[in-house]
XYZ file of C-alpha atoms in Angstrom:
460
model
C -79.978 -57.106 -4.147
C -78.868 -58.186 -7.593
C -75.083 -58.156 -7.207
C -73.450 -61.541 -7.566
C -72.042 -63.316 -4.567
C -68.292 -63.287 -4.109
C -66.568 -66.612 -4.609
C -66.070 -67.192 -0.901
C -69.681 -66.261 -0.077
C -71.067 -68.708 -2.661
C -68.707 -71.428 -1.404
C -69.661 -70.844 2.230
C -73.380 -70.777 1.386
C -73.158 -74.202 -0.250
C -71.244 -75.555 2.756
C -73.901 -74.141 5.113
C -76.645 -75.929 3.173
C -74.869 -79.243 3.699
C -73.947 -78.456 7.314
C -77.477 -77.522 8.395
C -78.737 -80.893 7.184
C -76.904 -82.528 10.088
C -76.059 -79.773 12.599
C -77.698 -76.789 14.281
C -74.749 -74.420 14.821
C -72.556 -72.962 12.060
C -69.466 -70.833 12.868
C -67.871 -68.595 10.219
C -64.676 -66.601 10.579
C -64.245 -64.138 7.733
C -61.811 -61.236 7.716
C -63.331 -57.791 8.377
C -64.714 -56.046 5.280
C -65.163 -59.286 3.324
C -68.983 -59.326 3.352
C -70.143 -61.432 6.325
C -73.513 -59.685 6.581
C -74.372 -60.393 2.938
C -73.456 -64.056 3.487
C -75.712 -64.235 6.556
C -78.614 -62.717 4.636
C -78.182 -65.257 1.818
C -78.191 -68.150 4.301
C -81.346 -66.713 5.877
C -83.006 -66.395 2.468
C -82.233 -70.018 1.609
C -83.653 -71.299 4.918
C -86.805 -69.201 4.436
C -87.267 -70.378 0.844
C -86.808 -73.971 1.981
C -89.447 -73.289 4.680
C -87.093 -74.509 7.387
C -87.557 -71.397 9.534
C -90.262 -68.865 10.390
C -88.179 -65.964 11.674
C -84.644 -64.560 11.577
C -83.341 -62.894 14.725
C -79.967 -61.131 14.724
C -77.785 -59.793 17.519
C -74.816 -57.443 17.068
C -72.511 -55.385 19.328
C -73.565 -51.832 18.348
C -76.540 -49.895 17.002
C -74.530 -48.949 13.919
C -73.890 -52.604 13.090
C -77.566 -53.406 13.729
C -78.553 -50.674 11.249
C -76.214 -52.192 8.651
C -77.771 -55.632 9.186
C -81.243 -54.180 8.738
C -80.287 -52.533 5.441
C -78.614 -55.630 4.003
C -81.302 -58.096 5.083
C -84.102 -55.862 3.774
C -82.387 -55.746 0.376
C -81.535 -59.455 0.144
C -84.835 -60.765 1.519
C -86.876 -58.096 -0.282
C -88.957 -57.745 2.874
C -89.158 -55.476 5.846
C -86.464 -56.293 8.382
C -86.421 -53.967 11.357
C -86.145 -53.680 15.116
C -89.512 -55.355 15.726
C -90.849 -58.677 14.529
C -93.332 -57.005 12.197
C -92.370 -59.277 9.314
C -89.716 -61.870 8.691
C -87.194 -60.828 11.320
C -85.418 -58.233 13.385
C -81.979 -57.190 14.660
C -81.013 -56.127 18.164
C -77.902 -55.184 20.109
C -76.388 -57.631 22.575
C -76.955 -55.032 25.272
C -80.715 -55.276 24.734
C -80.757 -58.972 25.700
C -81.174 -58.127 29.371
C -84.227 -55.971 28.745
C -86.425 -58.113 26.484
C -89.676 -59.212 28.153
C -90.252 -62.888 28.840
C -92.608 -63.248 25.864
C -89.753 -62.300 23.536
C -87.852 -65.438 24.465
C -90.867 -67.656 23.715
C -90.206 -66.927 20.019
C -87.333 -69.389 20.170
C -89.475 -72.201 21.571
C -92.745 -71.578 19.735
C -91.316 -70.789 16.282
C -88.515 -72.072 14.073
C -85.745 -69.472 14.135
C -82.379 -68.784 12.605
C -80.494 -66.806 15.246
C -77.476 -64.881 13.962
C -74.716 -63.581 16.216
C -72.473 -60.964 14.606
C -68.961 -60.524 16.049
C -69.570 -63.554 18.226
C -66.213 -63.192 19.976
C -67.918 -60.711 22.346
C -69.961 -63.521 23.887
C -68.013 -65.633 26.365
C -69.690 -68.807 27.483
C -69.618 -72.556 27.774
C -70.046 -72.718 31.538
C -72.579 -70.245 33.054
C -70.105 -69.495 35.839
C -67.416 -68.459 33.330
C -69.620 -66.520 30.922
C -70.194 -62.828 30.474
C -73.731 -61.402 30.526
C -74.314 -61.916 26.798
C -72.899 -65.430 26.875
C -75.187 -66.323 29.778
C -78.228 -65.163 27.821
C -77.207 -67.266 24.837
C -76.581 -70.360 26.950
C -79.746 -69.968 28.998
C -82.198 -68.633 26.408
C -81.060 -69.595 22.911
C -78.581 -72.468 22.810
C -81.130 -75.278 23.149
C -84.095 -73.379 21.747
C -83.114 -71.878 18.368
C -83.703 -74.099 15.348
C -80.440 -72.944 13.752
C -77.657 -70.583 14.803
C -75.095 -68.732 12.700
C -72.092 -67.221 14.481
C -69.958 -64.686 12.604
C -66.605 -63.225 13.561
C -63.836 -61.317 11.873
C -61.353 -62.027 14.672
C -62.554 -65.017 16.705
C -60.662 -64.822 19.954
C -61.142 -63.094 23.262
C -58.421 -61.120 25.033
C -59.433 -62.710 28.367
C -59.090 -66.201 26.826
C -62.595 -67.282 27.891
C -64.286 -69.631 25.399
C -66.753 -68.171 22.904
C -70.389 -69.198 23.264
C -71.635 -71.881 20.803
C -68.058 -72.428 19.573
C -66.161 -75.724 19.426
C -62.527 -76.160 20.440
C -59.984 -78.791 19.488
C -58.765 -81.202 22.123
C -56.190 -81.007 23.635
C -54.888 -77.893 21.828
C -57.919 -75.774 22.689
C -57.943 -74.017 19.287
C -61.177 -72.588 17.949
C -62.768 -74.815 15.305
C -64.479 -72.854 12.513
C -66.867 -74.439 10.040
C -65.635 -71.988 7.397
C -62.669 -69.638 7.470
C -61.855 -66.804 5.053
C -58.608 -65.052 5.924
C -57.149 -61.690 4.982
C -54.477 -63.185 2.749
C -57.090 -64.866 0.542
C -59.353 -61.816 0.572
C -56.537 -59.641 -0.778
C -55.620 -62.218 -3.423
C -59.289 -62.420 -4.481
C -59.509 -58.634 -4.777
C -62.170 -58.521 -2.047
C -60.203 -56.377 0.429
C -57.625 -53.638 0.153
C -54.057 -54.477 1.059
C -53.025 -52.709 4.286
C -49.996 -50.435 4.593
C -49.291 -50.016 8.299
C -47.027 -47.069 9.145
C -45.407 -47.052 12.595
C -44.244 -43.599 13.649
C -41.261 -43.155 15.966
C -38.898 -40.409 17.077
C -35.105 -40.876 17.334
C -34.394 -38.088 19.810
C -36.787 -37.498 22.707
C -35.936 -35.292 25.674
C -37.703 -35.560 29.003
C -37.149 -32.680 31.421
C -37.775 -33.636 35.058
C -37.950 -30.781 37.529
C -37.808 -30.510 41.279
C -37.950 -27.379 43.401
C -34.242 -26.701 42.950
C -33.001 -28.637 39.932
C -33.973 -29.754 36.464
C -32.510 -32.776 34.697
C -32.880 -33.932 31.129
C -32.893 -37.525 29.935
C -32.666 -38.554 26.290
C -34.415 -41.481 24.635
C -33.966 -42.852 21.138
C -37.456 -44.311 20.632
C -40.962 -44.340 22.025
C -40.357 -47.878 23.248
C -37.381 -46.763 25.352
C -39.287 -43.744 26.661
C -42.303 -45.827 27.716
C -40.140 -48.522 29.284
C -37.703 -46.311 31.193
C -39.652 -43.217 32.265
C -42.914 -42.232 33.997
C -44.387 -41.189 30.636
C -47.382 -43.275 29.592
C -48.670 -44.181 26.144
C -51.717 -41.997 26.788
C -49.403 -39.048 27.489
C -48.038 -39.473 23.963
C -51.542 -39.651 22.500
C -52.387 -36.252 23.964
C -49.182 -34.461 22.975
C -49.827 -31.898 20.229
C -46.451 -32.450 18.569
C -47.110 -36.167 18.139
C -50.699 -35.613 17.051
C -49.476 -33.161 14.416
C -46.917 -35.679 13.165
C -49.489 -38.481 12.825
C -52.203 -36.278 11.340
C -49.841 -34.682 8.818
C -48.878 -38.094 7.459
C -52.536 -39.048 7.234
C -53.452 -35.794 5.479
C -50.646 -36.203 2.984
C -51.768 -39.747 2.199
C -55.425 -38.727 1.898
C -54.467 -35.952 -0.521
C -52.627 -38.473 -2.675
C -55.456 -41.013 -2.539
C -58.070 -38.441 -3.519
C -56.346 -37.962 -6.846
C -57.758 -41.352 -7.897
C -60.656 -41.716 -5.420
C -62.145 -38.196 -5.122
C -64.344 -38.854 -2.087
C -61.834 -40.990 -0.163
C -62.139 -40.457 3.582
C -60.009 -40.727 6.691
C -60.814 -42.078 10.154
C -59.181 -40.930 13.402
C -59.837 -43.333 16.291
C -59.427 -41.392 19.532
C -59.300 -42.180 23.236
C -62.173 -40.193 24.753
C -64.399 -37.195 24.049
C -61.841 -34.629 25.221
C -59.176 -36.254 23.068
C -61.503 -36.298 20.047
C -62.054 -32.556 20.318
C -58.312 -31.983 20.706
C -57.760 -33.842 17.427
C -60.646 -31.985 15.786
C -59.113 -28.644 16.783
C -55.828 -29.588 15.101
C -57.655 -30.690 11.951
C -59.536 -27.386 11.959
C -56.257 -25.436 12.127
C -55.001 -27.445 9.163
C -58.125 -26.592 7.157
C -59.362 -30.204 7.084
C -63.127 -30.787 6.922
C -64.237 -33.219 9.610
C -67.051 -34.489 11.802
C -66.795 -35.742 15.402
C -68.932 -38.641 16.657
C -69.080 -40.180 20.106
C -71.651 -41.701 22.438
C -72.813 -38.242 23.552
C -73.055 -36.695 20.073
C -76.695 -35.844 19.272
C -77.920 -37.993 16.370
C -74.468 -39.579 16.045
C -75.744 -42.410 13.847
C -77.299 -39.927 11.440
C -73.980 -38.083 11.245
C -72.198 -41.354 10.481
C -74.708 -42.127 7.744
C -74.296 -38.641 6.272
C -70.517 -39.063 6.302
C -70.948 -42.406 4.534
C -72.412 -40.599 1.499
C -70.817 -37.118 1.503
C -67.259 -35.959 0.776
C -66.168 -34.671 4.214
C -62.511 -35.614 4.572
C -62.251 -36.917 8.158
C -64.429 -38.559 10.764
C -63.083 -38.410 14.339
C -64.622 -41.136 16.480
C -64.658 -42.452 20.034
C -65.831 -46.089 20.199
C -68.265 -45.544 17.334
C -66.535 -46.906 14.213
C -64.295 -49.603 15.612
C -66.267 -52.657 14.556
C -68.638 -53.713 11.829
C -69.360 -50.222 10.504
C -69.443 -50.148 6.709
C -68.117 -46.888 5.233
C -66.480 -47.969 1.994
C -64.794 -44.656 1.253
C -62.629 -44.883 4.384
C -59.113 -45.832 3.284
C -56.826 -43.882 5.666
C -56.821 -44.259 9.450
C -54.896 -42.703 12.332
C -55.039 -45.062 15.308
C -54.875 -42.862 18.408
C -56.846 -44.992 20.847
C -55.494 -45.957 24.240
C -56.998 -49.437 23.711
C -54.164 -51.830 22.952
C -55.798 -55.193 22.426
C -55.153 -57.119 19.237
C -58.877 -57.631 18.705
C -59.641 -53.903 18.754
C -56.623 -53.064 16.603
C -57.610 -55.562 13.913
C -61.228 -54.446 14.006
C -60.183 -50.838 13.401
C -57.952 -51.949 10.536
C -60.988 -53.677 9.068
C -62.787 -50.329 8.761
C -60.450 -49.281 5.931
C -60.198 -52.567 4.021
C -63.488 -52.354 2.081
C -62.896 -51.770 -1.616
C -64.796 -49.319 -3.828
C -63.528 -50.356 -7.280
C -60.957 -52.503 -9.016
C -58.228 -49.835 -8.857
C -58.865 -49.174 -5.162
C -56.438 -51.663 -3.634
C -54.515 -49.990 -0.774
C -55.414 -48.900 2.754
C -53.193 -46.875 5.055
C -53.021 -47.116 8.854
C -50.864 -44.724 10.909
C -49.993 -45.623 14.476
C -47.481 -44.621 17.144
C -44.715 -47.220 17.431
C -45.774 -48.512 20.840
C -44.433 -52.032 21.594
C -47.759 -53.882 21.676
C -49.119 -52.152 18.580
C -45.875 -52.872 16.761
C -46.189 -56.553 17.691
C -49.785 -56.692 16.435
C -48.727 -55.043 13.180
C -46.064 -57.681 12.655
C -48.611 -60.426 13.309
C -50.820 -58.994 10.587
C -47.831 -59.223 8.260
C -47.295 -62.812 9.389
C -50.895 -63.576 8.391
C -49.804 -62.974 4.797
C -46.897 -65.433 4.490
C -46.923 -65.513 0.699
C -46.706 -61.738 0.441
C -43.498 -59.744 0.540
C -43.760 -58.185 3.997
C -40.892 -55.729 4.338
C -39.993 -53.160 6.927
C -38.650 -49.991 5.373
C -37.226 -47.112 7.373
C -36.966 -43.525 6.303
C -36.680 -40.277 8.195
C -39.462 -37.745 8.013
C -38.668 -34.065 8.586
C -41.666 -32.651 10.420
C -40.508 -29.081 11.126
C -42.484 -29.035 14.342
C -42.546 -25.311 14.846
C -44.264 -24.837 11.510
C -46.493 -27.847 12.127
C -47.748 -26.290 15.354
C -48.890 -23.248 13.422
C -50.582 -25.465 10.810
C -48.374 -24.261 7.928
C -47.042 -27.624 6.803
C -48.396 -31.132 6.443
C -45.198 -33.130 6.831
C -43.066 -33.381 3.692
C -40.436 -36.073 3.135
C -36.837 -34.931 2.940
C -33.733 -36.648 1.705
C -31.257 -38.341 3.996
C -28.828 -35.494 3.330
C -31.351 -32.905 4.477
C -32.136 -34.995 7.527
C -28.486 -34.912 8.533
C -28.288 -31.113 8.379
C -29.377 -30.889 12.020
C -26.961 -32.772 14.303
C -28.030 -35.336 16.883
C -26.445 -34.668 20.262
C -25.154 -37.140 22.825
C -26.910 -37.517 26.178
C -24.104 -35.525 27.855
C -24.367 -32.649 25.363
C -28.144 -32.583 25.763
C -27.844 -32.409 29.537
C -25.405 -29.490 29.242
C -27.676 -27.617 26.839
C -30.872 -28.218 28.803
C -29.687 -27.536 32.362
C -31.367 -24.129 32.339
C -34.088 -22.648 34.552
C -37.455 -23.821 33.258
C -41.050 -23.340 34.374
C -43.407 -26.090 35.567
C -44.862 -28.651 34.893
C -42.836 -31.355 36.574
C -42.374 -33.391 33.389
C -41.829 -31.781 29.986
C -41.479 -33.740 26.747
C -39.821 -32.442 23.601
C -39.061 -34.214 20.346
C -36.603 -33.800 17.538
C -38.089 -32.468 14.338
C -37.414 -35.794 12.643
C -39.905 -38.647 12.857
C -38.963 -42.096 11.663
C -41.609 -43.719 9.512
C -41.560 -47.531 9.608
C -43.670 -48.755 6.704
C -44.856 -52.314 7.218
C -45.790 -52.947 3.613
C -48.151 -55.813 2.905
C -47.904 -55.977 -0.867
């Protein structure tokens, strides 16, 4: 691999050389899409050239990430690097730790190894009693046996607040201590990552019809937050509603069309909740004439499909737990986040999938998400991570024309404020009077105004 190291990679490599002269463990936090795998391969190459190690052994959370490690290390080391120790090293999933034979673990005691842990935040462990399965393996098998360790993370915290294996924490604050940190703000300033544009989608007039055997009542809500907080409707109910899916997808399609004017093979990612939900989204994309591929854990040859998508010009990839972390598809620059998972770690990892740049003029990424309270809070925190940027919240109304959207005839065009005001908004009392008509089951029926508010959290 002849490409020059990025400034931060070269700086971190030099720090690692000094660090490993006195310490065994090295912990790096670098924002997703900044090039952690290339850094790790360069550190491994230096240790091999200095004859400080015999083997390199890597662990990562998914098969897709393992495949990416194998490609990068083979290029950088100019040697075979696979899933067996046939040459200088190998990469495995964390899940495989439980199934390695006993002789595998003797590698760490009989040979000098650099052991690399990608996305280390998955491995909880300081105390065996408070560790997850992967953390227990690291504590019991690797911690005191590996010659050197390198822990990598894009977002180094755990949602359950258990400590990360091999990590150090400040006392008494309990904050994670990183040996090197490369944050999103710096990566954007350096031109390493795209700048994210997070669009929160809301609706100003939602009607919920609740029926019993003899009566039907209608309640009005002015936002998704109010609906979720004051009704039986769940966030997952919203994710599966065709009207909302059309609204989110139309914005994504419009943005992808615009982006493809300058980046012809730009792609979009839809992160879905489960297999059924993925096929629901795929059906809507099909109606809209959008080329797409669906990948999930049950898709035959899913990793081959992902690799094909990486190099072709198909517009969308619809995924269930397949492209949330560590997967490198540079042409992805638009994402619709439609997962029921609402942890900050997962949200940031998905955002990282669209931050990888292709060229100098490729500097924006677009994320579309329903304005659910937790996701809105995480979006604001991402803005807070860029304190020197002008983070502004702009509000404009989007006329979706839902009836046409359902038939696939429109893709969500902006309208002026004057046009938006052509259709009146009714009071709760007027809505109740209009909607108190005989209706058919189901018990709960949701309807939305044809206007969607678009909150653009612009990280410039």
